[in-house]
Short mmCIF file of C-alpha atoms in Angstrom, two decimals:
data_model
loop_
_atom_site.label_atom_id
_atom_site.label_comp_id
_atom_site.label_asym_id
_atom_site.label_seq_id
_atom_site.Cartn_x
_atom_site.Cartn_y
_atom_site.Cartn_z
CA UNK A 1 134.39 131.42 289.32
CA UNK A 2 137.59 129.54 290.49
CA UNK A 3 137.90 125.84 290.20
CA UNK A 4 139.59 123.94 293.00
CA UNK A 5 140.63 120.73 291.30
CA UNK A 6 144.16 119.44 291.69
CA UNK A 7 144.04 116.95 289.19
CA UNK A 8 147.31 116.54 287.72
CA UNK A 9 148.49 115.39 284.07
CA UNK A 10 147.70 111.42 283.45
CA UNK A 11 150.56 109.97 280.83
CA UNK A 12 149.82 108.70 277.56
CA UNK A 13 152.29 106.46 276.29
CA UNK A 14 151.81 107.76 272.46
CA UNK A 15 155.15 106.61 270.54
CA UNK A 16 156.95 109.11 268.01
CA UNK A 17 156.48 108.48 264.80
CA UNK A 18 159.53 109.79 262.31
CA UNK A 19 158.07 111.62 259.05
CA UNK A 20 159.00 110.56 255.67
CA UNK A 21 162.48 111.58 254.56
CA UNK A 22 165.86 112.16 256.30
CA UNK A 23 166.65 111.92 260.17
CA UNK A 24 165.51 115.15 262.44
CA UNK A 25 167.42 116.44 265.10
CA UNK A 26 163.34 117.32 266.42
CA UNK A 27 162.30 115.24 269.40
CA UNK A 28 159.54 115.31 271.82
CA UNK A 29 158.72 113.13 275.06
CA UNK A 30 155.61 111.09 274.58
CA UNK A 31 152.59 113.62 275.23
CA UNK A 32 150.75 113.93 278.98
CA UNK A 33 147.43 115.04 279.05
CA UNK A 34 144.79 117.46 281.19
CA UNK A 35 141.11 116.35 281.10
CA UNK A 36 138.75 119.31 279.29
CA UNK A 37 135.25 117.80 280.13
CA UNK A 38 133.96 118.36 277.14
CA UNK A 39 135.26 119.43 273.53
CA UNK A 40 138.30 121.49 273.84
CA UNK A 41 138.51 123.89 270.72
CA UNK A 42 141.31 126.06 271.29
CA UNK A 43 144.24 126.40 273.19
CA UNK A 44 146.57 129.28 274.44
CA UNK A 45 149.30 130.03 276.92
CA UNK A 46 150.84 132.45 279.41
CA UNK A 47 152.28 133.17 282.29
CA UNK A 48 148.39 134.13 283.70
CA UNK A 49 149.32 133.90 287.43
CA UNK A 50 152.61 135.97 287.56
CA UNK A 51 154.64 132.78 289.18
CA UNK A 52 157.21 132.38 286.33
CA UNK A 53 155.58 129.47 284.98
CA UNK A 54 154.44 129.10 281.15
CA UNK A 55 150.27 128.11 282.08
CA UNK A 56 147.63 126.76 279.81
CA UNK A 57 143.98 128.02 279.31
CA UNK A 58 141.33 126.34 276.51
CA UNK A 59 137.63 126.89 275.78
CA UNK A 60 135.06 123.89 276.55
CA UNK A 61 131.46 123.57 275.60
CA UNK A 62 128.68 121.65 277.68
CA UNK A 63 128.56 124.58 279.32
CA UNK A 64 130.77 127.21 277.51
CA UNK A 65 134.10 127.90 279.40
CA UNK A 66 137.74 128.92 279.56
CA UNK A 67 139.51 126.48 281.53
CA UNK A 68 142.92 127.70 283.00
CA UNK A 69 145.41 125.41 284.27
CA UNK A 70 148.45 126.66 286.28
CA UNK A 71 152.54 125.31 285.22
CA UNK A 72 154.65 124.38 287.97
CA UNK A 73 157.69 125.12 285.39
CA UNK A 74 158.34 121.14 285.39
CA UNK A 75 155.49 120.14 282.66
CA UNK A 76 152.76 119.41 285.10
CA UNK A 77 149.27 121.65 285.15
CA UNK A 78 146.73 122.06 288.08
CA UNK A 79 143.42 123.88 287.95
CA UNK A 80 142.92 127.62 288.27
CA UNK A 81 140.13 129.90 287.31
CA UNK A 82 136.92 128.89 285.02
CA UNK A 83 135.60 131.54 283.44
CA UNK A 84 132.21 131.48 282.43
CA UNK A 85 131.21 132.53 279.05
CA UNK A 86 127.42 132.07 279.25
CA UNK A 87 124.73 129.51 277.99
CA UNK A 88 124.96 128.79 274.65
CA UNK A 89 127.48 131.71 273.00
CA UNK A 90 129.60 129.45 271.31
CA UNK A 91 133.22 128.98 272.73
CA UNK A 92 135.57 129.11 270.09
CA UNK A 93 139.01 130.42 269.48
CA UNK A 94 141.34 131.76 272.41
CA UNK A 95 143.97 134.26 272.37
CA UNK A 96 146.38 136.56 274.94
CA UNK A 97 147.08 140.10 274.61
CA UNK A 98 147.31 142.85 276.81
CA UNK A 99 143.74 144.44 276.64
CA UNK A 100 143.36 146.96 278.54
CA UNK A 101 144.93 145.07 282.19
CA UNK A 102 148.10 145.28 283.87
CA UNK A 103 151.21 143.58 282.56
CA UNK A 104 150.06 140.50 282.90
CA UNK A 105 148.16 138.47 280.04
CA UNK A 106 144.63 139.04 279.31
CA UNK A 107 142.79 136.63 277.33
CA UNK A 108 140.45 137.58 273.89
CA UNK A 109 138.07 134.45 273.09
CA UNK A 110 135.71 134.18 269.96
CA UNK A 111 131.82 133.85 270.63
CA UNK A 112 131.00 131.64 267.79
CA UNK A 113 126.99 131.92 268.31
CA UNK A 114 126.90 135.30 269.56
CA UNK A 115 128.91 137.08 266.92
CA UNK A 116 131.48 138.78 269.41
CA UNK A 117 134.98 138.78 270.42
CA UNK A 118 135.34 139.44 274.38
CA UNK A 119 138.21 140.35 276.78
CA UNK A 120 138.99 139.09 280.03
CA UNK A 121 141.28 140.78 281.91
CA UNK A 122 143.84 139.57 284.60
CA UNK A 123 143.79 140.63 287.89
CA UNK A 124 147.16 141.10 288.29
CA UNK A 125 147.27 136.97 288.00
CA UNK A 126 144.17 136.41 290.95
CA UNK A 127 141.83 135.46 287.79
CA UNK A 128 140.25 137.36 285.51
CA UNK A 129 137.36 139.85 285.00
CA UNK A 130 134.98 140.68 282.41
CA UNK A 131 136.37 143.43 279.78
CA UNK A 132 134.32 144.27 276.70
CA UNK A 133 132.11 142.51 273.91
CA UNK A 134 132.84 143.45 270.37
CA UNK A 135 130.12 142.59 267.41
CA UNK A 136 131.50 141.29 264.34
CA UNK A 137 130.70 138.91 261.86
CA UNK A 138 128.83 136.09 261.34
CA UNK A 139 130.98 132.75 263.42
CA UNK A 140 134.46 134.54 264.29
CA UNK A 141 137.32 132.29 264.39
CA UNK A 142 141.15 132.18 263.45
CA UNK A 143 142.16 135.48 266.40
CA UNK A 144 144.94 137.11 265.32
CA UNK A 145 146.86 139.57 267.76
CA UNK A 146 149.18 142.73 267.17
CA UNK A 147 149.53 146.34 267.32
CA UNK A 148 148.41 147.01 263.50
CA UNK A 149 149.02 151.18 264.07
CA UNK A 150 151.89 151.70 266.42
CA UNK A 151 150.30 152.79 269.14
CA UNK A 152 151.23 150.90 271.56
CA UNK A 153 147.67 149.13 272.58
CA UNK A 154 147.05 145.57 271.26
CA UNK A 155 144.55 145.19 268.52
CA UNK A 156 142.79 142.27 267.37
CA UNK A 157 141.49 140.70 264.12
CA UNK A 158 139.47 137.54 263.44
CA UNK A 159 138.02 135.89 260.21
CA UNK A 160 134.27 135.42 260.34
CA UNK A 161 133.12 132.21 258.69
CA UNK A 162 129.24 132.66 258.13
CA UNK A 163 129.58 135.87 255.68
CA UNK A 164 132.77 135.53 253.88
CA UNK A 165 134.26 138.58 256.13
CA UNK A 166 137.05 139.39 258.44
CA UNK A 167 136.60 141.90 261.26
CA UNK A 168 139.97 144.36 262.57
CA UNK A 169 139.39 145.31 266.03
CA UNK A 170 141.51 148.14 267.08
CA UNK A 171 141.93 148.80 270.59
CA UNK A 172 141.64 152.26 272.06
CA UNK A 173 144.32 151.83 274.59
CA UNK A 174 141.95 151.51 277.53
CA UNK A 175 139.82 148.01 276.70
CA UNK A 176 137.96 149.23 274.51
CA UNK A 177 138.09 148.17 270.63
CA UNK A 178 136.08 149.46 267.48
CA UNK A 179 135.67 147.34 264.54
CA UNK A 180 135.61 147.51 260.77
CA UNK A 181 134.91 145.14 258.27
CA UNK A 182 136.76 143.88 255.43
CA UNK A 183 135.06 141.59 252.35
CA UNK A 184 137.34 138.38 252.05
CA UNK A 185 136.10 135.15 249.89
CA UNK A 186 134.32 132.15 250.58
CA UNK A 187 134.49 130.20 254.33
CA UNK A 188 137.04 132.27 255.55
CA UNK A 189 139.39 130.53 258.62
CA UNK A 190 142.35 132.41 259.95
CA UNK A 191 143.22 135.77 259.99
CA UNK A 192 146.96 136.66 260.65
CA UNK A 193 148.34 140.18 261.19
CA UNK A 194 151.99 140.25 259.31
CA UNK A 195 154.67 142.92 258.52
CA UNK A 196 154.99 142.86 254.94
CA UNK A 197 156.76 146.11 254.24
CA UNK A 198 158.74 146.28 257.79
CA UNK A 199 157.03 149.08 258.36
CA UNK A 200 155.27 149.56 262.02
CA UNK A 201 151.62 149.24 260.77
CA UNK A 202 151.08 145.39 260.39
CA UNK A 203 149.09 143.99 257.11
CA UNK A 204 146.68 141.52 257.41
CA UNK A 205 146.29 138.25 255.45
CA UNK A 206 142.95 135.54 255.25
CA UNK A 207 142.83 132.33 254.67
CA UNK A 208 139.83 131.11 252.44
CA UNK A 209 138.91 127.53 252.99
CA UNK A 210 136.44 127.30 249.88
CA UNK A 211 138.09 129.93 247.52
CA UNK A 212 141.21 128.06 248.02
CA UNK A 213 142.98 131.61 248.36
CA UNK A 214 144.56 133.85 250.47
CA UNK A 215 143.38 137.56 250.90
CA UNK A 216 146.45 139.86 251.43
CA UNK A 217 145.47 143.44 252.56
CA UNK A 218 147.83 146.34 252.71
CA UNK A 219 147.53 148.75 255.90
CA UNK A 220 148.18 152.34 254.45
CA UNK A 221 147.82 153.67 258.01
CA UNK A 222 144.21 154.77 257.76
CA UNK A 223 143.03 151.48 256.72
CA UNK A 224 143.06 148.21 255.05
CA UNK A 225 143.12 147.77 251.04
CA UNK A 226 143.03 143.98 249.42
CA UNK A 227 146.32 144.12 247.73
CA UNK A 228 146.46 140.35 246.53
CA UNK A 229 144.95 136.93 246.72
CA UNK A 230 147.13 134.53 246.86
CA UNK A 231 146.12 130.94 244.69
CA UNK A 232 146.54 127.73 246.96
CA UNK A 233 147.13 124.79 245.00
CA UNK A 234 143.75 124.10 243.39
CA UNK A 235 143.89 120.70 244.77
CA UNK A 236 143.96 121.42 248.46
CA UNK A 237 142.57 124.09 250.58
CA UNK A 238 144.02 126.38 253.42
CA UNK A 239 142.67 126.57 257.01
CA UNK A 240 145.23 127.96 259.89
CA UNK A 241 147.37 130.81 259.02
CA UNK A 242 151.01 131.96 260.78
CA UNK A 243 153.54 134.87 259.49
CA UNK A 244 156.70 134.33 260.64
CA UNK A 245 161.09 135.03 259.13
CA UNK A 246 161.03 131.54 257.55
CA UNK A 247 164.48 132.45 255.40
CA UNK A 248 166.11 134.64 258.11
CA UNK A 249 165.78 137.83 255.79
CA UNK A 250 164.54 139.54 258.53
CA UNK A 251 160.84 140.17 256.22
CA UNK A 252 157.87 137.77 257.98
CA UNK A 253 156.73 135.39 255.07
CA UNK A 254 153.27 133.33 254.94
CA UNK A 255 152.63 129.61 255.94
CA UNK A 256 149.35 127.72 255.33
CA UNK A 257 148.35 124.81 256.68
CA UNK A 258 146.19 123.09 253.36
CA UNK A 259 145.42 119.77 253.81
CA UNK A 260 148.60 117.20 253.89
CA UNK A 261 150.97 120.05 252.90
CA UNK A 262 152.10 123.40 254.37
CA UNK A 263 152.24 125.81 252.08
CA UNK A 264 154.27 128.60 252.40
CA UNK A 265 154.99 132.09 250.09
CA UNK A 266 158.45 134.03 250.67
CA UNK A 267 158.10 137.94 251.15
CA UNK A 268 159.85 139.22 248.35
CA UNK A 269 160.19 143.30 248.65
CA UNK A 270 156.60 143.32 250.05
CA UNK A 271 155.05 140.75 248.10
CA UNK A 272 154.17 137.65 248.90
CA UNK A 273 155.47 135.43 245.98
CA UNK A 274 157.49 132.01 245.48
CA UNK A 275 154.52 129.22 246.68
CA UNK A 276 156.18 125.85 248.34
CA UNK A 277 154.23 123.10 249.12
CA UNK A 278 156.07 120.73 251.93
CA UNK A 279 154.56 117.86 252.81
CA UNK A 280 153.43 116.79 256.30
CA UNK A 281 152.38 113.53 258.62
CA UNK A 282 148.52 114.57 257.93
CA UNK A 283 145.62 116.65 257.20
CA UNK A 284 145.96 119.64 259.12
CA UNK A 285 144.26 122.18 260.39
CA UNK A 286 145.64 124.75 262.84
CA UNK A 287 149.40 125.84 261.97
CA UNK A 288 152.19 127.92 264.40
CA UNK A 289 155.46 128.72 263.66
CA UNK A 290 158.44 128.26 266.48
CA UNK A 291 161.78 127.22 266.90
CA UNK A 292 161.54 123.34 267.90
CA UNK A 293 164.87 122.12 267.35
CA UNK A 294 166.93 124.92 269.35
CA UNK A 295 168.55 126.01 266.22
CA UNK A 296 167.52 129.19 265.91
CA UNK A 297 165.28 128.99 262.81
CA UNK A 298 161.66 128.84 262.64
CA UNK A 299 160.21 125.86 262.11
CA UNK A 300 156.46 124.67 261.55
CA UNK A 301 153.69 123.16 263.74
CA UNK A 302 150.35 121.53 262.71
CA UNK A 303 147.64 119.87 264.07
CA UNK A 304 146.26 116.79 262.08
CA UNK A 305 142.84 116.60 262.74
CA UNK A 306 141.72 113.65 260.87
CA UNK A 307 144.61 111.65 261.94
CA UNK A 308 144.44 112.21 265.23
CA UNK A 309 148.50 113.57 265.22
CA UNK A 310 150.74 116.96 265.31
CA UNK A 311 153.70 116.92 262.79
CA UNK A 312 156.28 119.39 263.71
CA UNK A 313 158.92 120.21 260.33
CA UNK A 314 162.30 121.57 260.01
CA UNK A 315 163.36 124.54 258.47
CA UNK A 316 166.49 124.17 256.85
CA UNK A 317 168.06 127.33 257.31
CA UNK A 318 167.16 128.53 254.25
CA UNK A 319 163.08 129.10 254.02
CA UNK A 320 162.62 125.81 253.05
CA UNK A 321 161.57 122.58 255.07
CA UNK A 322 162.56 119.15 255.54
CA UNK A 323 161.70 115.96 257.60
CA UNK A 324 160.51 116.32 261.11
CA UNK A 325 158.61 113.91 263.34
CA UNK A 326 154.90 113.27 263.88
CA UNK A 327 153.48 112.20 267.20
CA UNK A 328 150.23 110.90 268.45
CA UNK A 329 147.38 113.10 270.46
CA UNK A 330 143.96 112.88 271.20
CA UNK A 331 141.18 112.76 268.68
CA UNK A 332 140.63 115.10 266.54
CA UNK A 333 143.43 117.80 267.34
CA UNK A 334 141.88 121.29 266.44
CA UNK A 335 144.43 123.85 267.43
CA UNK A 336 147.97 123.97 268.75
CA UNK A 337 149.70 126.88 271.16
CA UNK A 338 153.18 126.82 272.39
CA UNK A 339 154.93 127.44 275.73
CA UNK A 340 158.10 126.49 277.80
CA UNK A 341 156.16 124.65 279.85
CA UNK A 342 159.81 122.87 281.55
CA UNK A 343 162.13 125.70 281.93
CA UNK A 344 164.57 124.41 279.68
CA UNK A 345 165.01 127.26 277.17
CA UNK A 346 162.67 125.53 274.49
CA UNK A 347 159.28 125.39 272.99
CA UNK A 348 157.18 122.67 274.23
CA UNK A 349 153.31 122.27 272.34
CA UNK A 350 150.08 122.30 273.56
CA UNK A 351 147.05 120.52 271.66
CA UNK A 352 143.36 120.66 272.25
CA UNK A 353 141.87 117.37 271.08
CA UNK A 354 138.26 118.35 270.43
CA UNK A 355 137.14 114.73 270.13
CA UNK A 356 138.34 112.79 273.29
CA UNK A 357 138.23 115.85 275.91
CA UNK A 358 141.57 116.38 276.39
CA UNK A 359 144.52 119.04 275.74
CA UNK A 360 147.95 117.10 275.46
CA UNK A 361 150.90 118.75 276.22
CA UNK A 362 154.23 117.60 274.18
CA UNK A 363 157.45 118.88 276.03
CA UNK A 364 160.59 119.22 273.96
CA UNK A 365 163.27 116.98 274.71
CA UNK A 366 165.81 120.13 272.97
CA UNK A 367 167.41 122.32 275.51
CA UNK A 368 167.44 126.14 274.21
CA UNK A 369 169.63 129.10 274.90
CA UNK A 370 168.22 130.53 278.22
CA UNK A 371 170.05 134.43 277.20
CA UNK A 372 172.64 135.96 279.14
CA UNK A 373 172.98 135.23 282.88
CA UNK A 374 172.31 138.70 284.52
CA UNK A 375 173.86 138.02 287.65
CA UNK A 376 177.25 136.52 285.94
CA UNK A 377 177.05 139.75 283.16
CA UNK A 378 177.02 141.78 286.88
CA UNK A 379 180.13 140.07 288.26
CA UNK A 380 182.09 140.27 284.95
CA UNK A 381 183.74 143.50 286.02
CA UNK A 382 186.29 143.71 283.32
CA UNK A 383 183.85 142.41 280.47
CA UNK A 384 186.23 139.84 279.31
CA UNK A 385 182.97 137.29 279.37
CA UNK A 386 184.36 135.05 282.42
CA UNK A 387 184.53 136.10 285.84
CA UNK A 388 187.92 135.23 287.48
CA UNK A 389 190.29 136.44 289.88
CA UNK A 390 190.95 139.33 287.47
CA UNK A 391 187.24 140.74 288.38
CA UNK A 392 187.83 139.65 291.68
CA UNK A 393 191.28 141.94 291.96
CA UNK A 394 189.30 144.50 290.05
CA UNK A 395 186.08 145.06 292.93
CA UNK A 396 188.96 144.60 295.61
CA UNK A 397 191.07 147.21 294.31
CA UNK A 398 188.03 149.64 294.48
CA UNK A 399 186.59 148.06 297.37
CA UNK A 400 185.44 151.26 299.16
CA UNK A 401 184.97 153.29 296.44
CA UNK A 402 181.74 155.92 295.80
CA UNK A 403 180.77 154.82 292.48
CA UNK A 404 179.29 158.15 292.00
#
């Protein structure tokens, strides 16, 4: 079904709010919003209608839905598709992937009640269709997305809450997926596919809420061993997961979002080693990893449920992480996804507020590097990186010319 409501962002005036510690060269405009009738748990974002525009889609309850909302590549949303998930499945967590569709994103959303992780593929960006139903555990959560065996096809992994398990779906190229299971501990959260040994099969790490651990498994190319479980402080507990080149080594380390801290464990030849513990504006829950102050190092993203904020922290350069700012959302901020939703070369946030119906959307007020400029690369006949009368002489002088 396709909704056919225009209604655009409303503004919140929601002041910044600077964390503890030095000044932050971070900065975002005060956060807009997009109604989600009713409890918005998850979040994601793509360029779903092939327009050139970063858009937004979420998962509702009351009854359960994806909502997509369409960019007009100047930080405003209207309505697009609503997919229907069916009565009472559970709409949880919401990723994008190509699944077995064109080039164009398809979306992978967790069926909390119904034990399942289904596709949705785009129709070449004129909505989407139904693509398959997986069984897994008991309450999937935490989607993960990558190619775990090289080949090619986008597989899938989630962490299933109810029986202390996380399920790898691997994708057969064509939409379809089979799963196995792995044992992890206790309340599992987030599962996060990450490259431990730079080698093209991705390993697989869980976070485990109750255990207060971290389940590392090693992909030997047939499978998935538990190599190590990592210990989280004993005196907090992890929840959202993200791998990402925090030290610019060029090996993707591990950050945790536990609590009032993120916690995050270099890659050291393979191993996950060296825990940090940096502290952030609140108790958070879902974690990303982007570049938010144009710098080019990866910096940290989480959203602070009880508080009712997202704190976004600097990476010094380094692997390590200083002051950043905090900003107001809605209530109860559950999950975070990122997008240039302004065209300006940077990575703006998007934040389902599970308590007060609404998905904010932050832009950033850094401008990014926006790559090479194809057209002036083109006219830069003599490669000198400017194009002047020199390239002009150059085309005149072979004006004419079969370039064959």
């Amino acid at each position: 079904m396709t909704g056919s409501s225009t209604r655009r962002l409303v503004s919140t005036l929601t002041p910044l709010m600077i964390v503890a510690g030095a000044a932050t060269a971070q900065s975002f405009d005060p956060p807009t919003t997009i109604p989600a009738v009713q409890r918005p748990s998850a979040v994601a974002t793509g360029l779903f209608n092939a327009d050139g525009f970063v858009d937004v889609a979420f998962t509702v309850d009351g009854p359960d839905r994806i909502l997509v909302f369409h960019g007009d590549g100047a930080g405003a949303f209207t309505a697009g598709p609503v997919i229907m998930l069916g009565a009472g499945v559970g709409a949880g967590d919401l990723v994008t992937g190509e699944f077995g569709g064109g080039p164009e994103p398809d979306l992978a959303v967790a069926l909390q009640n119904s034990n399942a992780i289904r596709t949705y593929i785009n129709n070449a960006g004129a909505g989407f269709t139904l693509g398959t139903t997986t069984a897994v555990g008991t309450n999937p959560r935490g989607l993960t997305v990558g190619d775990h065996n090289c080949d090619g096809a986008m597989d899938i992994a989630c962490a299933n809450r109810d029986d202390n398990t996380a399920s790898v779906l691997t994708s057969d190229g064509l939409g379809g997926f089979a799963a196995m299971t792995l044992n992890v501990g206790l309340d599992p959260r987030q599962a996060a596919f990450i490259a431990l040994d730079n080698d093209c099969d991705l390993d697989l790490a869980v976070s485990n809420h109750d255990d207060r651990s971290i389940s590392v498994f090693t992909n030997n190319g047939a499978g998935f061993a538990l190599s190590a479980t990592l210990a989280v402080n004993p005196a907090l507990r992890p929840d959202g997961i993200v791998a990402a080149d925090f030290n610019n080594d060029g090996a993707q380390d591990l950050a945790a979002a536990t609590e009032t801290f993120a916690t995050v464990w270099t890659n050291v030849s393979g191993s996950l080693t060296n825990r940090v513990e940096w502290p952030l504006g609140g108790d958070s829950a879902d974690i990303i990893a982007g570049d938010f102050d144009c710098n080019g190092s990866t910096d940290l993203a989480t959203a602070n449920q009880n508080s009712g904020t997202v704190s976004v922290i600097n990476n010094t350069g380094a692997g390590g992480f200083g002051a950043g700012v905090t900003f107001a959302t809605g209530a109860s901020p559950t999950a975070l996804a990122m997008g240039d939703f302004d065209a300006n070369a940077s990575n703006d946030l998007a934040v389902a507020n599970r308590d007060s119906n609404t998905v904010s959307i932050a832009l950033n007020t850094c401008t990014g590097d926006p790559g090479p400029n194809p057209d002036c690369q083109n006219a830069d006949v003599n490669g000198d990186g400017t194009v002047d009368l020199d390239d002009l002489q150059v085309m005149l002088f072979n004006f004419g010319e079969s370039c064959n």
